[in-house]
Amino acid sequence: MIRLRRAICEQLPQLKEACHALEVPAKKHQLQNARRPTLEWVLPSAVAQQERELLKAVQDHTFDGAYVERVNVVSSSGRSAAKVEFQLQPQAFVEQLLLAKQNPTDISTSPTEHIVVEFSSPNIAKPFHVGHLRSTIIGNVLANLHQYLGYRTTRLNYLGDWGTQFGLLALGVQLNNVTDQQMQESPIETLYASYVAANKAAEESPEIAQRARELFASLEAGTDANMAEQWQKYRKYTIEDLAKVYQRLGVQFDSYEWESQYSQKEIQQVLDRLRKAGLLLREQDGREVVEVDGRRIPVIKSDGSTLYLARDIAALLERLSRLQFTRHLYVVDNGQADHFNALFKTASALDERLNLGQLQHVKFGRIHGMSTRQGKAIFLKDVLDEARNIMREKRNLSATTRENQSLDDELVCDILGVSAVLVNVLKQRRQRDHEFSWQQALQVNGDTGIKLQYTHCRLHSLLDNFKEVQLEDIKPDWQHFAEEPTDALDLLYELARVDQSLWQSKQQLEACILVNYLFGLCNATSKALKRLPVKLESCRHKRSQRLLLFHAAKRTLQQGMQLLGLRPLDQM
């Protein structure tokens, strides 16, 4: 469909920016057009003043008849904006959607645009808990969408491993006599247990708290070579452990970076620049602050040590030089809004290469109620294991589950459980707080990850029964679909909406737009599977056309699921 969109928009300069704004009309508008394939462009408010000139230019232009049958121009009226309806050449439309032998959808944008997405970013002194889940999976979808749509994309995981609390962590490792083997086997749980132990000891003894501060000071100053070496090992083990959870979530990163890369020694040049620019102001108590929107925000403590904001400014400027990004997205919860406001305004005031339009805090709300049945979960791994275990129980209790020696049942249960958790979170508007429910997440019939997997398996099973049919040799036939039950055209038009759904999801930075599109695709597919049988159809032409339709549905569903981070199953 994107080629068809471009074929329309590239014929007229005024339409060049409208390629992704062309939409498949709602069902009631399709009926008004006798269910002929149509794309419509609703004029945005930004061009309302040029409405008359734009509409006249479109009306006077003769579009390529291979793609466009007729153009209908509708002027604005009351609250209804002006729009242009492009009635498409039906055969070209159906070929764009259903040709089996075609490249993946190409909605490429300018390759010069480089998007950096920072997401997940756990703190190695604390457990990788469900609070990190939303950042991890929302960030992953946004990175996937940008990459798929042709942007050069860099995925960053910026892990917290610096600050006074890490002196406590190092002390806890010593107090608990942690061996290298223990750390290697279970680094995140071991580090967390060490941190808890040191915290408790520091509360009871000022001497221990002072020892923790000294340990971090030696780490920051680089005077303890043995401790620095151990720290490198802990970080390595942590990444290896995190990678197991990320793999289950369908998440990958281009780069793991650390807060310690921007310790005071490394960011002195940035601090000097801030002072020289008059942005860093000294308070009477010795602290140094920046003023943002009338608020004085600390950057350096009275003892001279840097705060998180200082390190984030240094990291942002270093990335700008190294990665030369055009846009940087930070996928972090709502509670950090003030921090990012200060970061963006201070950094852009300091460096003329930056402007506020390049930087965005992608906010999201909290998840409530996500725990195991035994109580509150500390680690995200526990929640994913719980989802797998519940799916195993449901499969064992289901009368329709058949034994299949070719399936790795444990892996299937894990993929289904993770799909349920991911989709239950991603289908929500990201800025809203979300109440998690196991019952809702694991339904087969509701709008869930299980539904997406089940529909994909149904389509795979159908197509696998006809794998001897060479779909590449079959030409889609519009006339056939026009004479089929209306479920055929409903599915066709749902397939045609994928481009706009992907683009809108990217533009609004909302994974739920893509998720809800996939639910609609599954619903249209289920209805079509009931009304358009393949096995029982004696007419070879009808059978082959229906196979083309369901092949396109599977391809589109699979693509969408993969963008969400899901692993589409062929059997379940």
Short mmCIF file of C-alpha atoms in Angstrom, two decimals, residues 87-391:
data_model
loop_
_atom_site.label_atom_id
_atom_site.label_comp_id
_atom_site.label_asym_id
_atom_site.label_seq_id
_atom_site.Cartn_x
_atom_site.Cartn_y
_atom_site.Cartn_z
CA GLN A 87 -11.01 6.41 -5.26
CA LEU A 88 -8.41 3.80 -6.13
CA GLN A 89 -8.08 1.50 -9.09
CA PRO A 90 -9.41 -1.70 -7.43
CA GLN A 91 -7.08 -4.14 -9.17
CA ALA A 92 -4.00 -2.10 -8.28
CA PHE A 93 -5.30 -1.86 -4.70
CA VAL A 94 -5.76 -5.61 -4.24
CA GLU A 95 -2.41 -6.40 -5.87
CA GLN A 96 -0.60 -4.03 -3.51
CA LEU A 97 -2.15 -5.81 -0.53
CA LEU A 98 -2.05 -9.45 -1.53
CA LEU A 99 0.82 -10.19 -3.89
CA ALA A 100 2.62 -13.02 -2.11
CA LYS A 101 6.02 -12.25 -3.61
CA GLN A 102 6.86 -8.75 -2.42
CA ASN A 103 9.39 -7.02 -0.25
CA PRO A 104 8.47 -6.10 3.33
CA THR A 105 6.49 -2.89 3.53
CA ASP A 106 8.79 0.04 2.83
CA ILE A 107 7.75 3.24 4.57
CA SER A 108 11.24 4.66 4.65
CA THR A 109 11.97 8.19 5.63
CA SER A 110 15.14 10.21 5.24
CA PRO A 111 18.14 7.99 6.14
CA THR A 112 19.86 11.10 7.52
CA GLU A 113 17.49 11.12 10.51
CA HIS A 114 19.06 9.39 13.49
CA ILE A 115 16.85 8.55 16.47
CA VAL A 116 18.39 7.59 19.83
CA VAL A 117 16.06 5.78 22.22
CA GLU A 118 17.19 5.38 25.84
CA PHE A 119 15.05 2.87 27.70
CA SER A 120 14.96 0.26 30.48
CA SER A 121 17.96 1.69 32.40
CA PRO A 122 17.80 -0.30 35.65
CA ASN A 123 20.01 0.44 38.62
CA ILE A 124 22.39 -2.42 39.40
CA ALA A 125 22.02 -1.80 43.15
CA LYS A 126 18.31 -2.54 42.96
CA PRO A 127 16.27 -5.41 41.51
CA PHE A 128 15.09 -5.32 37.90
CA HIS A 129 11.48 -5.07 39.01
CA VAL A 130 8.14 -4.55 37.27
CA GLY A 131 8.64 -0.79 37.43
CA HIS A 132 11.27 -1.21 34.71
CA LEU A 133 8.90 -3.29 32.59
CA ARG A 134 7.02 -0.38 31.04
CA SER A 135 10.18 1.52 30.12
CA THR A 136 11.70 -1.64 28.64
CA ILE A 137 8.81 -2.75 26.45
CA ILE A 138 7.53 0.71 25.43
CA GLY A 139 11.06 1.77 24.50
CA ASN A 140 11.56 -1.45 22.55
CA VAL A 141 8.38 -0.93 20.49
CA LEU A 142 9.27 2.71 19.73
CA ALA A 143 12.78 1.71 18.64
CA ASN A 144 11.35 -1.11 16.51
CA LEU A 145 8.85 1.24 14.85
CA HIS A 146 11.45 3.88 14.02
CA GLN A 147 13.83 1.28 12.64
CA TYR A 148 11.09 -0.39 10.59
CA LEU A 149 9.99 2.96 9.18
CA GLY A 150 13.48 3.63 7.88
CA TYR A 151 15.06 5.79 10.57
CA ARG A 152 18.60 5.10 11.64
CA THR A 153 17.98 3.98 15.23
CA THR A 154 20.26 3.50 18.24
CA ARG A 155 18.95 1.68 21.34
CA LEU A 156 20.68 2.65 24.58
CA ASN A 157 20.48 1.03 27.99
CA TYR A 158 21.97 3.53 30.46
CA LEU A 159 22.50 1.66 33.71
CA GLY A 160 22.87 3.30 37.11
CA ASP A 161 26.10 2.23 38.77
CA TRP A 162 27.32 5.41 40.46
CA GLY A 163 26.70 7.54 43.52
CA THR A 164 27.13 7.15 47.29
CA GLN A 165 24.81 4.12 47.41
CA PHE A 166 27.41 2.15 45.48
CA GLY A 167 29.81 2.52 48.35
CA LEU A 168 27.15 0.72 50.41
CA LEU A 169 26.87 -1.93 47.73
CA ALA A 170 30.63 -2.55 47.66
CA LEU A 171 30.64 -2.72 51.46
CA GLY A 172 27.74 -5.18 51.45
CA VAL A 173 29.68 -7.49 49.15
CA GLN A 174 32.50 -7.44 51.69
CA LEU A 175 30.21 -7.90 54.72
CA ASN A 176 28.45 -10.89 53.11
CA ASN A 177 31.77 -12.45 52.00
CA VAL A 178 30.37 -12.80 48.48
CA THR A 179 32.48 -15.04 46.28
CA ASP A 180 33.06 -14.47 42.59
CA GLN A 181 31.16 -17.69 41.85
CA GLN A 182 28.10 -16.49 43.81
CA MET A 183 28.17 -13.19 41.95
CA GLN A 184 28.49 -14.89 38.58
CA GLU A 185 25.63 -17.34 39.24
CA SER A 186 23.09 -14.78 40.45
CA PRO A 187 24.47 -11.23 40.16
CA ILE A 188 21.29 -9.14 40.46
CA GLU A 189 19.89 -11.00 43.47
CA THR A 190 23.35 -11.12 45.12
CA LEU A 191 23.99 -7.40 44.61
CA TYR A 192 20.54 -6.58 45.95
CA ALA A 193 21.04 -8.76 49.05
CA SER A 194 24.44 -7.10 49.62
CA TYR A 195 22.92 -3.64 49.33
CA VAL A 196 20.14 -4.49 51.81
CA ALA A 197 22.67 -5.94 54.28
CA ALA A 198 24.93 -2.87 54.06
CA ASN A 199 21.99 -0.48 54.45
CA LYS A 200 20.89 -2.24 57.60
CA ALA A 201 24.43 -2.24 59.01
CA ALA A 202 24.92 1.46 58.17
CA GLU A 203 21.72 2.38 60.03
CA GLU A 204 23.07 0.69 63.15
CA SER A 205 26.64 1.97 62.90
CA PRO A 206 27.87 5.45 61.80
CA GLU A 207 31.34 3.93 61.33
CA ILE A 208 30.01 1.53 58.68
CA ALA A 209 28.19 4.37 56.90
CA GLN A 210 31.47 6.34 56.87
CA ARG A 211 33.32 3.28 55.55
CA ALA A 212 30.81 3.07 52.68
CA ARG A 213 31.42 6.72 51.79
CA GLU A 214 35.18 6.10 51.82
CA LEU A 215 34.80 3.07 49.55
CA PHE A 216 32.87 5.06 46.99
CA ALA A 217 35.35 7.94 47.22
CA SER A 218 38.21 5.56 46.42
CA LEU A 219 36.20 4.09 43.54
CA GLU A 220 35.42 7.56 42.17
CA ALA A 221 39.03 8.71 42.57
CA GLY A 222 40.38 5.53 40.96
CA THR A 223 42.76 4.82 43.85
CA ASP A 224 41.63 1.25 44.55
CA ALA A 225 42.61 -0.87 41.55
CA ASN A 226 41.29 -4.12 43.05
CA MET A 227 37.88 -2.62 43.76
CA ALA A 228 37.70 -1.10 40.26
CA GLU A 229 38.45 -4.52 38.76
CA GLN A 230 35.74 -6.14 40.88
CA TRP A 231 33.30 -3.42 39.81
CA GLN A 232 33.95 -4.20 36.14
CA LYS A 233 33.19 -7.88 36.83
CA TYR A 234 29.95 -7.08 38.65
CA ARG A 235 28.79 -4.98 35.74
CA LYS A 236 29.65 -7.72 33.24
CA TYR A 237 27.75 -10.35 35.24
CA THR A 238 24.80 -7.97 35.60
CA ILE A 239 24.51 -7.44 31.84
CA GLU A 240 24.71 -11.19 31.23
CA ASP A 241 21.90 -11.76 33.75
CA LEU A 242 19.76 -8.93 32.39
CA ALA A 243 20.20 -10.27 28.85
CA LYS A 244 18.25 -13.40 29.83
CA VAL A 245 15.21 -11.33 30.84
CA TYR A 246 15.58 -9.08 27.77
CA GLN A 247 15.66 -12.13 25.51
CA ARG A 248 12.34 -13.34 26.96
CA LEU A 249 10.87 -9.88 26.36
CA GLY A 250 12.10 -9.74 22.75
CA VAL A 251 14.33 -6.77 23.59
CA GLN A 252 17.79 -5.93 22.31
CA PHE A 253 20.19 -3.00 22.68
CA ASP A 254 22.87 -1.50 20.48
CA SER A 255 24.80 -0.20 23.45
CA TYR A 256 25.02 -0.66 27.22
CA GLU A 257 26.28 2.52 28.84
CA TRP A 258 26.97 3.38 32.47
CA GLU A 259 26.47 6.37 34.70
CA SER A 260 30.04 5.86 35.92
CA GLN A 261 31.29 6.88 32.45
CA TYR A 262 30.42 10.41 33.55
CA SER A 263 31.92 10.57 37.03
CA GLN A 264 33.26 13.93 38.18
CA LYS A 265 36.67 13.35 36.62
CA GLU A 266 35.15 12.79 33.15
CA ILE A 267 32.68 15.72 33.28
CA GLN A 268 34.92 18.48 34.62
CA GLN A 269 35.03 20.07 31.14
CA VAL A 270 31.22 20.22 31.01
CA LEU A 271 31.09 21.82 34.47
CA ASP A 272 33.65 24.42 33.38
CA ARG A 273 31.53 25.19 30.30
CA LEU A 274 28.44 25.62 32.47
CA ARG A 275 30.30 28.06 34.73
CA LYS A 276 31.74 29.99 31.78
CA ALA A 277 28.28 30.30 30.22
CA GLY A 278 26.91 31.66 33.47
CA LEU A 279 24.51 28.75 33.83
CA LEU A 280 26.07 27.26 36.97
CA LEU A 281 25.41 29.48 39.98
CA ARG A 282 27.03 29.16 43.42
CA GLU A 283 24.82 29.13 46.51
CA GLN A 284 25.89 30.38 49.98
CA ASP A 285 26.13 26.82 51.30
CA GLY A 286 28.66 25.90 48.59
CA ARG A 287 26.29 24.06 46.28
CA GLU A 288 26.20 24.94 42.58
CA VAL A 289 22.81 25.10 40.83
CA VAL A 290 21.16 25.88 37.51
CA GLU A 291 18.05 28.03 37.31
CA VAL A 292 15.19 26.53 35.27
CA ASP A 293 11.73 28.10 35.10
CA GLY A 294 12.42 30.08 38.27
CA ARG A 295 13.59 27.02 40.22
CA ARG A 296 17.18 26.56 41.43
CA ILE A 297 18.19 22.96 40.82
CA PRO A 298 21.38 21.48 42.38
CA VAL A 299 24.07 20.15 40.05
CA ILE A 300 27.00 19.95 42.47
CA LYS A 301 26.73 19.23 46.19
CA SER A 302 28.46 21.37 48.81
CA ASP A 303 31.22 18.73 49.15
CA GLY A 304 31.99 19.09 45.43
CA SER A 305 30.53 15.76 44.29
CA THR A 306 28.25 15.73 41.24
CA LEU A 307 24.54 14.92 41.19
CA TYR A 308 22.58 12.91 38.63
CA LEU A 309 21.68 16.01 36.58
CA ALA A 310 25.36 16.82 36.02
CA ARG A 311 26.05 13.34 34.72
CA ASP A 312 22.99 13.40 32.47
CA ILE A 313 24.03 16.74 30.91
CA ALA A 314 27.50 15.32 30.24
CA ALA A 315 26.03 12.10 28.79
CA LEU A 316 23.67 14.02 26.49
CA LEU A 317 26.41 16.28 25.11
CA GLU A 318 28.82 13.37 24.66
CA ARG A 319 26.14 11.41 22.75
CA LEU A 320 25.42 14.41 20.55
CA SER A 321 29.08 14.51 19.50
CA ARG A 322 29.48 10.74 19.18
CA LEU A 323 26.14 9.75 17.64
CA GLN A 324 25.14 13.02 15.95
CA PHE A 325 21.47 12.24 16.54
CA THR A 326 18.61 14.31 15.16
CA ARG A 327 16.27 13.25 17.99
CA HIS A 328 16.72 11.70 21.42
CA LEU A 329 13.88 9.94 23.27
CA TYR A 330 14.09 9.15 26.99
CA VAL A 331 11.52 6.50 27.99
CA VAL A 332 11.17 7.16 31.71
CA ASP A 333 8.22 7.32 34.12
CA ASN A 334 6.06 10.40 34.76
CA GLY A 335 7.83 11.12 38.05
CA GLN A 336 11.00 12.30 36.28
CA ALA A 337 9.32 15.13 34.33
CA ASP A 338 11.06 17.93 36.29
CA HIS A 339 14.45 16.28 35.89
CA PHE A 340 14.15 16.05 32.11
CA ASN A 341 12.79 19.57 31.83
CA ALA A 342 15.92 20.79 33.63
CA LEU A 343 18.18 18.54 31.55
CA PHE A 344 16.77 19.62 28.18
CA LYS A 345 16.68 23.35 28.92
CA THR A 346 20.15 23.45 30.49
CA ALA A 347 21.82 21.35 27.77
CA SER A 348 20.19 23.25 24.90
CA ALA A 349 21.16 26.58 26.52
CA LEU A 350 24.76 25.35 26.79
CA ASP A 351 25.21 23.85 23.31
CA GLU A 352 23.94 25.62 20.18
CA ARG A 353 23.81 22.30 18.30
CA LEU A 354 20.85 21.27 20.47
CA ASN A 355 17.29 22.54 20.46
CA LEU A 356 14.33 21.50 22.61
CA GLY A 357 12.54 19.97 19.61
CA GLN A 358 15.21 17.26 19.39
CA LEU A 359 14.69 16.05 22.95
CA GLN A 360 11.65 14.29 24.33
CA HIS A 361 10.75 12.68 27.63
CA VAL A 362 8.42 9.79 26.73
CA LYS A 363 6.43 9.57 29.96
CA PHE A 364 4.46 6.63 31.27
CA GLY A 365 2.37 5.81 34.34
CA ARG A 366 2.85 3.09 36.91
CA ILE A 367 1.70 -0.53 36.94
CA HIS A 368 -0.20 -1.52 40.08
CA GLY A 369 -1.02 -5.02 41.27
CA MET A 370 1.59 -6.96 39.30
CA SER A 371 2.82 -9.64 41.67
CA THR A 372 3.01 -13.41 41.92
CA ARG A 373 0.23 -15.39 43.64
CA GLN A 374 2.52 -15.81 46.65
CA GLY A 375 2.74 -12.07 47.24
CA LYS A 376 4.59 -9.03 46.05
CA ALA A 377 7.26 -9.76 43.44
CA ILE A 378 10.64 -8.07 43.72
CA PHE A 379 12.09 -9.24 40.42
CA LEU A 380 10.54 -9.04 36.97
CA LYS A 381 11.88 -12.54 36.32
CA ASP A 382 9.48 -13.81 39.02
CA VAL A 383 6.50 -12.25 37.24
CA LEU A 384 7.50 -13.76 33.87
CA ASP A 385 8.00 -17.16 35.52
CA GLU A 386 4.55 -16.83 37.10
CA ALA A 387 2.99 -16.08 33.70
CA ARG A 388 4.68 -19.18 32.24
CA ASN A 389 3.50 -21.36 35.14
CA ILE A 390 -0.12 -20.17 34.86
CA MET A 391 -0.11 -20.85 31.10
#
